[in-house]
């Protein structure tokens, strides 16, 4: 009897730690409290949920943390120290968003027995839907689509690459994507409207390329997202809400808006006899199940900053002042940034490292911005260790090797196409 009580108490405690991560993160955004508090809660929740992780997830997290800590200590011995916020809290906004969008489970429709659409049209509709809606409401749309598509069975590798590639491709053209904000900051003077048409073209190519590949691999036996009025209501409601509130309060980031709107929409739209009992069950029993997301993202933050610290420790090896920002350098840099993403370095880390190396060459800001958008779009859709890949590994049990091998040819093809687009349409 006692062990059972202890286990139940631990689950209650864990759920409130997870919820506290979201609530106190939002408070830290308002600067009412320090970001230290939600960071501590996130790490405590990670410790409390460690026993729920699969052995493979534990191994991956352990390796990421070990390599990251070793790299940080080595860089520190060379005089390069990262701040605790960079190491421990870099992915805190992502964790807060995971908690927020988890609330959407409470609005799930009861039509799980209705068959999912199949065939080429289902592939195209899913690819277009996840890119267009993902362009606005970001990562939460992946979970809405994937949770519905997997149903009672696991998400397939083909479903995975349709979702991740086409969602990531929105980085080429969506002003709501974090990638656009990062490009505008790290490529000062970038004219986003000049990358819009090339970006839309790249997004369309991603849809066509991935859809044809999915059809060839499945012979049409592909279960897609049911693009019907009722199934799109919640994603559309979120998308329109994000657009409206972003227009009203443009200084509030899209991610923070999602952290506020997803739980709010859930409270508004959930169908249950008792909201109080449903929410209590959700906090006590459902939130403790997202331990793999917490572990992987916290470990990835340590790993990516360890790699970044090593690079910053040896600036002489990354000095490009004898070069010019030619189409060839664009292509080479893009290849390096994509490869860095595949091994787990977040695109924002690659951009932060590449920008100060390339700016002394006086590149065209729009070309530089397109480079950063392309690196983000391709690496995020092809890597098993950055944000999307970690989500697919932790939430849907798609192995990291499968994610990378699935999209290796896609990444090479899109890299070549970006190089051509830059050389033909953006080079002066």
Tab-separated table of N, CA, C and O in Angstrom, residues 90-209:
chain	number	residue	atom	x	y	z
A	90	UNK	N	18.354	27.354	-22.447
A	90	UNK	CA	18.222	27.746	-23.852
A	90	UNK	C	16.946	27.190	-24.484
A	90	UNK	O	16.315	27.837	-25.321
A	91	UNK	N	16.539	25.997	-24.099
A	91	UNK	CA	15.337	25.388	-24.677
A	91	UNK	C	14.114	25.505	-23.771
A	91	UNK	O	13.092	24.858	-24.026
A	92	UNK	N	14.205	26.343	-22.735
A	92	UNK	CA	13.060	26.524	-21.838
A	92	UNK	C	11.804	26.994	-22.570
A	92	UNK	O	10.701	26.487	-22.297
A	93	UNK	N	11.900	27.939	-23.523
A	93	UNK	CA	10.685	28.338	-24.249
A	93	UNK	C	10.033	27.172	-24.989
A	93	UNK	O	8.801	27.079	-25.048
A	94	UNK	N	10.864	26.269	-25.545
A	94	UNK	CA	10.313	25.103	-26.245
A	94	UNK	C	9.584	24.188	-25.264
A	94	UNK	O	8.500	23.671	-25.567
A	95	UNK	N	10.159	23.991	-24.076
A	95	UNK	CA	9.518	23.135	-23.081
A	95	UNK	C	8.188	23.740	-22.631
A	95	UNK	O	7.197	23.023	-22.458
A	96	UNK	N	8.178	25.049	-22.439
A	96	UNK	CA	6.931	25.717	-22.055
A	96	UNK	C	5.865	25.516	-23.130
A	96	UNK	O	4.693	25.270	-22.820
A	97	UNK	N	6.293	25.586	-24.388
A	97	UNK	CA	5.328	25.394	-25.461
A	97	UNK	C	4.824	23.951	-25.501
A	97	UNK	O	3.644	23.703	-25.754
A	98	UNK	N	5.697	22.988	-25.240
A	98	UNK	CA	5.265	21.591	-25.178
A	98	UNK	C	4.167	21.404	-24.136
A	98	UNK	O	3.170	20.729	-24.372
A	99	UNK	N	4.372	22.014	-22.973
A	99	UNK	CA	3.371	21.905	-21.921
A	99	UNK	C	2.067	22.556	-22.379
A	99	UNK	O	0.976	21.995	-22.200
A	100	UNK	N	2.185	23.735	-22.987
A	100	UNK	CA	0.992	24.473	-23.419
A	100	UNK	C	0.186	23.692	-24.445
A	100	UNK	O	-1.038	23.548	-24.323
A	101	UNK	N	0.868	23.164	-25.480
A	101	UNK	CA	0.125	22.473	-26.535
A	101	UNK	C	-0.364	21.100	-26.081
A	101	UNK	O	-1.284	20.541	-26.683
A	102	UNK	N	0.233	20.572	-24.998
A	102	UNK	CA	-0.276	19.311	-24.458
A	102	UNK	C	-1.718	19.462	-23.990
A	102	UNK	O	-2.484	18.489	-23.989
A	103	UNK	N	-2.099	20.677	-23.600
A	103	UNK	CA	-3.478	20.922	-23.188
A	103	UNK	C	-4.467	20.631	-24.308
A	103	UNK	O	-5.636	20.323	-24.051
A	104	UNK	N	-3.997	20.723	-25.560
A	104	UNK	CA	-4.897	20.498	-26.697
A	104	UNK	C	-5.414	19.063	-26.746
A	104	UNK	O	-6.412	18.788	-27.419
A	105	UNK	N	-4.738	18.153	-26.027
A	105	UNK	CA	-5.253	16.781	-25.940
A	105	UNK	C	-6.661	16.749	-25.361
A	105	UNK	O	-7.453	15.852	-25.665
A	106	UNK	N	-6.967	17.731	-24.521
A	106	UNK	CA	-8.287	17.775	-23.883
A	106	UNK	C	-9.389	18.170	-24.847
A	106	UNK	O	-10.571	18.066	-24.521
A	107	UNK	N	-9.017	18.646	-26.046
A	107	UNK	CA	-10.026	19.031	-27.039
A	107	UNK	C	-10.154	17.984	-28.138
A	107	UNK	O	-10.830	18.232	-29.142
A	108	UNK	N	-9.485	16.840	-27.977
A	108	UNK	CA	-9.492	15.814	-29.025
A	108	UNK	C	-10.911	15.422	-29.385
A	108	UNK	O	-11.771	15.246	-28.514
A	109	UNK	N	-11.138	15.284	-30.695
A	109	UNK	CA	-12.459	14.866	-31.154
A	109	UNK	C	-12.658	13.386	-30.860
A	109	UNK	O	-11.709	12.649	-30.640
A	110	UNK	N	-13.896	12.970	-30.891
A	110	UNK	CA	-14.217	11.576	-30.573
A	110	UNK	C	-14.439	10.742	-31.831
A	110	UNK	O	-15.100	9.724	-31.792
A	111	UNK	N	-13.863	11.196	-32.938
A	111	UNK	CA	-14.097	10.474	-34.201
A	111	UNK	C	-12.905	9.604	-34.570
A	111	UNK	O	-12.592	9.413	-35.728
A	112	UNK	N	-12.209	9.056	-33.563
A	112	UNK	CA	-11.005	8.275	-33.824
A	112	UNK	C	-11.274	7.043	-34.683
A	112	UNK	O	-10.367	6.513	-35.311
A	113	UNK	N	-12.516	6.573	-34.725
A	113	UNK	CA	-12.823	5.381	-35.514
A	113	UNK	C	-13.018	5.714	-36.991
A	113	UNK	O	-13.046	4.825	-37.832
A	114	UNK	N	-13.199	6.993	-37.298
A	114	UNK	CA	-13.375	7.376	-38.688
A	114	UNK	C	-12.052	7.176	-39.419
A	114	UNK	O	-11.004	7.625	-38.957
A	115	UNK	N	-12.062	6.500	-40.566
A	115	UNK	CA	-10.801	6.208	-41.259
A	115	UNK	C	-10.114	7.482	-41.737
A	115	UNK	O	-10.760	8.442	-42.158
A	116	UNK	N	-8.787	7.452	-41.665
A	116	UNK	CA	-8.002	8.569	-42.176
A	116	UNK	C	-7.954	8.506	-43.696
A	116	UNK	O	-7.998	7.423	-44.282
A	117	UNK	N	-7.870	9.656	-44.377
A	117	UNK	CA	-7.813	9.649	-45.843
A	117	UNK	C	-6.540	8.970	-46.329
A	117	UNK	O	-5.499	9.028	-45.670
A	118	UNK	N	-6.622	8.331	-47.482
A	118	UNK	CA	-5.481	7.617	-48.040
A	118	UNK	C	-5.241	8.067	-49.479
A	118	UNK	O	-6.102	8.672	-50.099
A	119	UNK	N	-4.038	7.757	-49.975
A	119	UNK	CA	-3.722	8.018	-51.367
A	119	UNK	C	-2.935	9.299	-51.580
A	119	UNK	O	-2.538	9.985	-50.637
A	120	UNK	N	-2.710	9.618	-52.873
A	120	UNK	CA	-1.897	10.778	-53.237
A	120	UNK	C	-2.511	12.080	-52.750
A	120	UNK	O	-1.799	12.978	-52.277
A	121	UNK	N	-3.837	12.205	-52.839
A	121	UNK	CA	-4.482	13.449	-52.393
A	121	UNK	C	-4.291	13.644	-50.889
A	121	UNK	O	-4.109	14.777	-50.413
A	122	UNK	N	-4.313	12.549	-50.118
A	122	UNK	CA	-4.099	12.648	-48.672
A	122	UNK	C	-2.675	13.116	-48.370
A	122	UNK	O	-2.453	13.889	-47.428
A	123	UNK	N	-1.714	12.651	-49.175
A	123	UNK	CA	-0.320	13.074	-48.986
A	123	UNK	C	-0.183	14.569	-49.243
A	123	UNK	O	0.373	15.321	-48.428
A	124	UNK	N	-0.720	15.034	-50.399
A	124	UNK	CA	-0.625	16.448	-50.756
A	124	UNK	C	-1.348	17.323	-49.737
A	124	UNK	O	-0.830	18.356	-49.305
A	125	UNK	N	-2.551	16.920	-49.354
A	125	UNK	CA	-3.322	17.714	-48.398
A	125	UNK	C	-2.603	17.834	-47.057
A	125	UNK	O	-2.593	18.899	-46.435
A	126	UNK	N	-1.998	16.723	-46.619
A	126	UNK	CA	-1.262	16.747	-45.350
A	126	UNK	C	-0.039	17.651	-45.460
A	126	UNK	O	0.232	18.459	-44.562
A	127	UNK	N	0.706	17.530	-46.557
A	127	UNK	CA	1.912	18.337	-46.756
A	127	UNK	C	1.586	19.830	-46.824
A	127	UNK	O	2.244	20.655	-46.182
A	128	UNK	N	0.553	20.170	-47.583
A	128	UNK	CA	0.162	21.577	-47.709
A	128	UNK	C	-0.384	22.095	-46.385
A	128	UNK	O	-0.035	23.185	-45.930
A	129	UNK	N	-1.233	21.288	-45.746
A	129	UNK	CA	-1.848	21.717	-44.498
A	129	UNK	C	-0.840	21.984	-43.400
A	129	UNK	O	-0.917	22.994	-42.701
A	130	UNK	N	0.137	21.077	-43.242
A	130	UNK	CA	1.097	21.242	-42.152
A	130	UNK	C	2.016	22.431	-42.419
A	130	UNK	O	2.444	23.113	-41.482
A	131	UNK	N	2.304	22.728	-43.703
A	131	UNK	CA	3.159	23.878	-43.996
A	131	UNK	C	2.407	25.193	-43.797
A	131	UNK	O	2.926	26.123	-43.169
A	132	UNK	N	1.193	25.274	-44.308
A	132	UNK	CA	0.438	26.525	-44.225
A	132	UNK	C	0.045	26.843	-42.778
A	132	UNK	O	0.234	27.961	-42.299
A	133	UNK	N	-0.493	25.854	-42.071
A	133	UNK	CA	-0.873	26.092	-40.681
A	133	UNK	C	0.357	26.226	-39.782
A	133	UNK	O	0.395	27.061	-38.880
A	134	UNK	N	1.393	25.410	-40.056
A	134	UNK	CA	2.619	25.497	-39.277
A	134	UNK	C	3.319	26.827	-39.450
A	134	UNK	O	4.032	27.274	-38.550
A	135	UNK	N	3.100	27.477	-40.599
A	135	UNK	CA	3.701	28.784	-40.842
A	135	UNK	C	3.218	29.823	-39.847
A	135	UNK	O	3.892	30.825	-39.614
A	136	UNK	N	2.052	29.578	-39.258
A	136	UNK	CA	1.461	30.542	-38.337
A	136	UNK	C	1.567	30.088	-36.888
A	136	UNK	O	2.043	30.814	-36.022
A	137	UNK	N	1.132	28.865	-36.609
A	137	UNK	CA	1.067	28.436	-35.205
A	137	UNK	C	2.263	27.582	-34.801
A	137	UNK	O	2.327	27.092	-33.685
A	138	UNK	N	3.213	27.439	-35.743
A	138	UNK	CA	4.480	26.781	-35.431
A	138	UNK	C	4.338	25.356	-34.918
A	138	UNK	O	3.424	24.651	-35.303
A	139	UNK	N	5.201	24.937	-34.000
A	139	UNK	CA	5.403	23.521	-33.714
A	139	UNK	C	4.157	22.797	-33.208
A	139	UNK	O	4.034	21.583	-33.365
A	140	UNK	N	3.224	23.516	-32.625
A	140	UNK	CA	2.031	22.861	-32.098
A	140	UNK	C	1.237	22.152	-33.191
A	140	UNK	O	0.580	21.145	-32.932
A	141	UNK	N	1.304	22.654	-34.430
A	141	UNK	CA	0.543	22.028	-35.515
A	141	UNK	C	1.066	20.626	-35.809
A	141	UNK	O	0.301	19.737	-36.192
A	142	UNK	N	2.362	20.411	-35.626
A	142	UNK	CA	2.935	19.076	-35.824
A	142	UNK	C	2.275	18.079	-34.889
A	142	UNK	O	1.910	16.963	-35.287
A	143	UNK	N	2.107	18.467	-33.637
A	143	UNK	CA	1.513	17.556	-32.657
A	143	UNK	C	0.029	17.323	-32.935
A	143	UNK	O	-0.469	16.213	-32.757
A	144	UNK	N	-0.665	18.380	-33.379
A	144	UNK	CA	-2.078	18.221	-33.730
A	144	UNK	C	-2.221	17.227	-34.877
A	144	UNK	O	-3.049	16.307	-34.841
A	145	UNK	N	-1.401	17.390	-35.924
A	145	UNK	CA	-1.468	16.503	-37.086
A	145	UNK	C	-1.015	15.088	-36.725
A	145	UNK	O	-1.698	14.113	-37.039
A	146	UNK	N	0.170	14.986	-36.088
A	146	UNK	CA	0.759	13.662	-35.831
A	146	UNK	C	-0.095	12.841	-34.870
A	146	UNK	O	-0.271	11.634	-35.071
A	147	UNK	N	-0.623	13.473	-33.836
A	147	UNK	CA	-1.448	12.740	-32.876
A	147	UNK	C	-2.695	12.166	-33.548
A	147	UNK	O	-3.136	11.055	-33.240
A	148	UNK	N	-3.254	12.916	-34.479
A	148	UNK	CA	-4.453	12.439	-35.191
A	148	UNK	C	-4.099	11.351	-36.197
A	148	UNK	O	-4.811	10.359	-36.348
A	149	UNK	N	-2.967	11.509	-36.883
A	149	UNK	CA	-2.581	10.566	-37.931
A	149	UNK	C	-2.165	9.214	-37.386
A	149	UNK	O	-2.428	8.174	-37.991
A	150	UNK	N	-1.497	9.216	-36.215
A	150	UNK	CA	-1.031	7.932	-35.682
A	150	UNK	C	-2.173	7.114	-35.101
A	150	UNK	O	-2.131	5.886	-35.123
A	151	UNK	N	-3.227	7.778	-34.611
A	151	UNK	CA	-4.362	7.056	-34.051
A	151	UNK	C	-3.909	6.093	-32.974
A	151	UNK	O	-3.179	6.449	-32.057
A	152	UNK	N	-4.314	4.847	-33.104
A	152	UNK	CA	-3.966	3.826	-32.110
A	152	UNK	C	-2.636	3.148	-32.432
A	152	UNK	O	-2.145	2.342	-31.651
A	153	UNK	N	-2.062	3.469	-33.596
A	153	UNK	CA	-0.798	2.852	-33.983
A	153	UNK	C	0.308	3.897	-33.983
A	153	UNK	O	0.072	5.067	-33.729
A	154	UNK	N	1.546	3.472	-34.266
A	154	UNK	CA	2.666	4.399	-34.263
A	154	UNK	C	2.703	5.213	-35.551
A	154	UNK	O	2.256	4.775	-36.600
A	155	UNK	N	3.264	6.398	-35.451
A	155	UNK	CA	3.511	7.208	-36.631
A	155	UNK	C	4.556	6.501	-37.490
A	155	UNK	O	5.551	5.991	-36.977
A	156	UNK	N	4.337	6.448	-38.799
A	156	UNK	CA	5.287	5.762	-39.673
A	156	UNK	C	6.404	6.719	-40.089
A	156	UNK	O	6.217	7.945	-40.066
A	157	UNK	N	7.555	6.194	-40.516
A	157	UNK	CA	8.639	7.061	-40.971
A	157	UNK	C	8.245	7.953	-42.150
A	157	UNK	O	8.712	9.089	-42.242
A	158	UNK	N	7.379	7.452	-43.043
A	158	UNK	CA	6.944	8.270	-44.180
A	158	UNK	C	6.051	9.411	-43.701
A	158	UNK	O	6.186	10.555	-44.148
A	159	UNK	N	5.148	9.126	-42.775
A	159	UNK	CA	4.337	10.194	-42.193
A	159	UNK	C	5.232	11.222	-41.501
A	159	UNK	O	5.000	12.432	-41.589
A	160	UNK	N	6.280	10.718	-40.848
A	160	UNK	CA	7.206	11.615	-40.147
A	160	UNK	C	7.854	12.600	-41.112
A	160	UNK	O	7.876	13.812	-40.854
A	161	UNK	N	8.386	12.117	-42.240
A	161	UNK	CA	9.104	13.070	-43.096
A	161	UNK	C	8.159	13.989	-43.855
A	161	UNK	O	8.529	15.129	-44.184
A	162	UNK	N	6.940	13.560	-44.118
A	162	UNK	CA	5.958	14.469	-44.722
A	162	UNK	C	5.690	15.635	-43.779
A	162	UNK	O	5.625	16.803	-44.196
A	163	UNK	N	5.565	15.333	-42.503
A	163	UNK	CA	5.274	16.384	-41.525
A	163	UNK	C	6.485	17.275	-41.266
A	163	UNK	O	6.381	18.511	-41.321
A	164	UNK	N	7.648	16.671	-40.982
A	164	UNK	CA	8.792	17.480	-40.572
A	164	UNK	C	9.372	18.301	-41.721
A	164	UNK	O	9.690	19.478	-41.547
A	165	UNK	N	9.503	17.707	-42.890
A	165	UNK	CA	10.061	18.459	-44.020
A	165	UNK	C	9.187	19.652	-44.387
A	165	UNK	O	9.677	20.780	-44.582
A	166	UNK	N	7.898	19.404	-44.508
A	166	UNK	CA	7.012	20.467	-45.003
A	166	UNK	C	6.721	21.513	-43.948
A	166	UNK	O	6.530	22.687	-44.273
A	167	UNK	N	6.706	21.101	-42.687
A	167	UNK	CA	6.603	22.102	-41.628
A	167	UNK	C	7.838	23.007	-41.646
A	167	UNK	O	7.729	24.231	-41.622
A	168	UNK	N	9.019	22.396	-41.699
A	168	UNK	CA	10.267	23.166	-41.679
A	168	UNK	C	10.377	24.094	-42.883
A	168	UNK	O	10.969	25.177	-42.787
A	169	UNK	N	9.824	23.669	-44.016
A	169	UNK	CA	9.921	24.469	-45.244
A	169	UNK	C	9.240	25.823	-45.107
A	169	UNK	O	9.547	26.757	-45.857
A	170	UNK	N	8.314	25.959	-44.158
A	170	UNK	CA	7.667	27.258	-43.938
A	170	UNK	C	8.668	28.301	-43.476
A	170	UNK	O	8.414	29.508	-43.589
A	171	UNK	N	9.829	27.859	-42.972
A	171	UNK	CA	10.869	28.809	-42.550
A	171	UNK	C	11.352	29.659	-43.720
A	171	UNK	O	11.841	30.774	-43.516
A	172	UNK	N	11.225	29.161	-44.936
A	172	UNK	CA	11.672	29.917	-46.108
A	172	UNK	C	10.833	31.164	-46.358
A	172	UNK	O	11.325	32.109	-46.954
A	173	UNK	N	9.571	31.156	-45.940
A	173	UNK	CA	8.709	32.256	-46.357
A	173	UNK	C	7.822	32.848	-45.262
A	173	UNK	O	7.288	33.951	-45.437
A	174	UNK	N	7.645	32.170	-44.144
A	174	UNK	CA	6.689	32.647	-43.142
A	174	UNK	C	7.278	33.739	-42.247
A	174	UNK	O	8.293	33.512	-41.594
A	175	UNK	N	6.635	34.908	-42.171
A	175	UNK	CA	7.124	35.952	-41.258
A	175	UNK	C	6.899	35.599	-39.794
A	175	UNK	O	7.466	36.229	-38.912
A	176	UNK	N	6.047	34.582	-39.545
A	176	UNK	CA	5.759	34.179	-38.172
A	176	UNK	C	6.779	33.177	-37.636
A	176	UNK	O	6.793	32.892	-36.443
A	177	UNK	N	7.599	32.610	-38.508
A	177	UNK	CA	8.558	31.602	-38.086
A	177	UNK	C	9.696	32.266	-37.314
A	177	UNK	O	10.150	33.367	-37.658
A	178	UNK	N	10.183	31.567	-36.290
A	178	UNK	CA	11.322	32.073	-35.517
A	178	UNK	C	12.521	32.311	-36.434
A	178	UNK	O	13.291	33.251	-36.247
A	179	UNK	N	12.642	31.471	-37.463
A	179	UNK	CA	13.768	31.583	-38.392
A	179	UNK	C	13.839	32.967	-39.029
A	179	UNK	O	14.932	33.518	-39.221
A	180	UNK	N	12.685	33.553	-39.364
A	180	UNK	CA	12.670	34.873	-39.998
A	180	UNK	C	13.178	35.935	-39.043
A	180	UNK	O	13.984	36.799	-39.424
A	181	UNK	N	12.735	35.861	-37.789
A	181	UNK	CA	13.226	36.816	-36.800
A	181	UNK	C	14.724	36.703	-36.592
A	181	UNK	O	15.428	37.712	-36.497
A	182	UNK	N	15.218	35.467	-36.546
A	182	UNK	CA	16.657	35.244	-36.386
A	182	UNK	C	17.428	35.784	-37.586
A	182	UNK	O	18.466	36.443	-37.435
A	183	UNK	N	16.908	35.533	-38.808
A	183	UNK	CA	17.582	36.014	-40.017
A	183	UNK	C	17.628	37.540	-40.045
A	183	UNK	O	18.648	38.137	-40.422
A	184	UNK	N	16.546	38.181	-39.654
A	184	UNK	CA	16.503	39.641	-39.654
A	184	UNK	C	17.493	40.236	-38.653
A	184	UNK	O	18.057	41.308	-38.881
A	185	UNK	N	17.713	39.521	-37.547
A	185	UNK	CA	18.645	40.011	-36.524
A	185	UNK	C	20.097	39.789	-36.958
A	185	UNK	O	20.941	40.685	-36.844
A	186	UNK	N	20.388	38.597	-37.484
A	186	UNK	CA	21.773	38.235	-37.789
A	186	UNK	C	22.214	38.609	-39.204
A	186	UNK	O	23.396	38.463	-39.538
A	187	UNK	N	21.282	39.091	-40.024
A	187	UNK	CA	21.631	39.625	-41.347
A	187	UNK	C	21.093	41.045	-41.419
A	187	UNK	O	20.086	41.316	-42.085
A	188	UNK	N	21.730	41.986	-40.715
A	188	UNK	CA	21.215	43.361	-40.641
A	188	UNK	C	21.028	43.969	-42.031
A	188	UNK	O	21.919	43.887	-42.878
A	189	UNK	N	19.838	44.540	-42.244
A	189	UNK	CA	19.529	45.123	-43.543
A	189	UNK	C	18.833	44.178	-44.498
A	189	UNK	O	18.487	44.558	-45.615
A	190	UNK	N	18.611	42.943	-44.076
A	190	UNK	CA	17.904	41.978	-44.925
A	190	UNK	C	16.516	42.498	-45.299
A	190	UNK	O	15.780	43.005	-44.451
A	191	UNK	N	16.169	42.377	-46.566
A	191	UNK	CA	14.823	42.753	-47.037
A	191	UNK	C	14.021	41.465	-47.215
A	191	UNK	O	14.145	40.778	-48.236
A	192	UNK	N	13.208	41.177	-46.223
A	192	UNK	CA	12.481	39.908	-46.209
A	192	UNK	C	11.610	39.728	-47.439
A	192	UNK	O	11.488	38.627	-47.976
A	193	UNK	N	11.013	40.827	-47.933
A	193	UNK	CA	10.109	40.695	-49.080
A	193	UNK	C	10.828	40.178	-50.332
A	193	UNK	O	10.216	39.564	-51.192
A	194	UNK	N	12.156	40.387	-50.401
A	194	UNK	CA	12.909	39.887	-51.558
A	194	UNK	C	13.144	38.382	-51.492
A	194	UNK	O	13.425	37.753	-52.519
A	195	UNK	N	13.059	37.823	-50.297
A	195	UNK	CA	13.208	36.372	-50.176
A	195	UNK	C	11.857	35.658	-50.192
A	195	UNK	O	11.815	34.430	-50.186
A	196	UNK	N	10.756	36.426	-50.208
A	196	UNK	CA	9.436	35.821	-50.113
A	196	UNK	C	9.126	34.918	-51.302
A	196	UNK	O	8.745	33.748	-51.122
A	197	UNK	N	9.285	35.422	-52.539
A	197	UNK	CA	8.961	34.596	-53.711
A	197	UNK	C	9.894	33.394	-53.850
A	197	UNK	O	9.421	32.272	-54.058
A	198	UNK	N	11.232	33.582	-53.733
A	198	UNK	CA	12.089	32.391	-53.744
A	198	UNK	C	11.743	31.421	-52.611
A	198	UNK	O	11.774	30.198	-52.792
A	199	UNK	N	11.381	31.957	-51.447
A	199	UNK	CA	11.031	31.108	-50.314
A	199	UNK	C	9.751	30.318	-50.557
A	199	UNK	O	9.674	29.126	-50.239
A	200	UNK	N	8.743	30.979	-51.124
A	200	UNK	CA	7.496	30.279	-51.459
A	200	UNK	C	7.755	29.174	-52.478
A	200	UNK	O	7.186	28.078	-52.386
A	201	UNK	N	8.634	29.467	-53.445
A	201	UNK	CA	8.976	28.455	-54.447
A	201	UNK	C	9.657	27.256	-53.797
A	201	UNK	O	9.355	26.094	-54.117
A	202	UNK	N	10.559	27.525	-52.842
A	202	UNK	CA	11.233	26.427	-52.142
A	202	UNK	C	10.237	25.608	-51.327
A	202	UNK	O	10.308	24.380	-51.271
A	203	UNK	N	9.291	26.282	-50.690
A	203	UNK	CA	8.269	25.582	-49.918
A	203	UNK	C	7.414	24.686	-50.793
A	203	UNK	O	7.064	23.553	-50.408
A	204	UNK	N	7.079	25.172	-51.993
A	204	UNK	CA	6.291	24.377	-52.937
A	204	UNK	C	7.081	23.170	-53.424
A	204	UNK	O	6.537	22.059	-53.538
A	205	UNK	N	8.366	23.365	-53.707
A	205	UNK	CA	9.222	22.250	-54.123
A	205	UNK	C	9.283	21.185	-53.030
A	205	UNK	O	9.234	19.980	-53.305
A	206	UNK	N	9.382	21.635	-51.776
A	206	UNK	CA	9.424	20.687	-50.656
A	206	UNK	C	8.158	19.844	-50.621
A	206	UNK	O	8.206	18.630	-50.389
A	207	UNK	N	7.007	20.467	-50.857
A	207	UNK	CA	5.730	19.743	-50.867
A	207	UNK	C	5.703	18.713	-51.990
A	207	UNK	O	5.370	17.537	-51.779
A	208	UNK	N	6.067	19.140	-53.201
A	208	UNK	CA	6.007	18.251	-54.373
A	208	UNK	C	7.010	17.109	-54.240
A	208	UNK	O	6.679	15.935	-54.446
A	209	UNK	N	8.261	17.452	-53.896
A	209	UNK	CA	9.320	16.441	-53.769
A	209	UNK	C	8.936	15.392	-52.735
A	209	UNK	O	9.007	14.180	-52.992
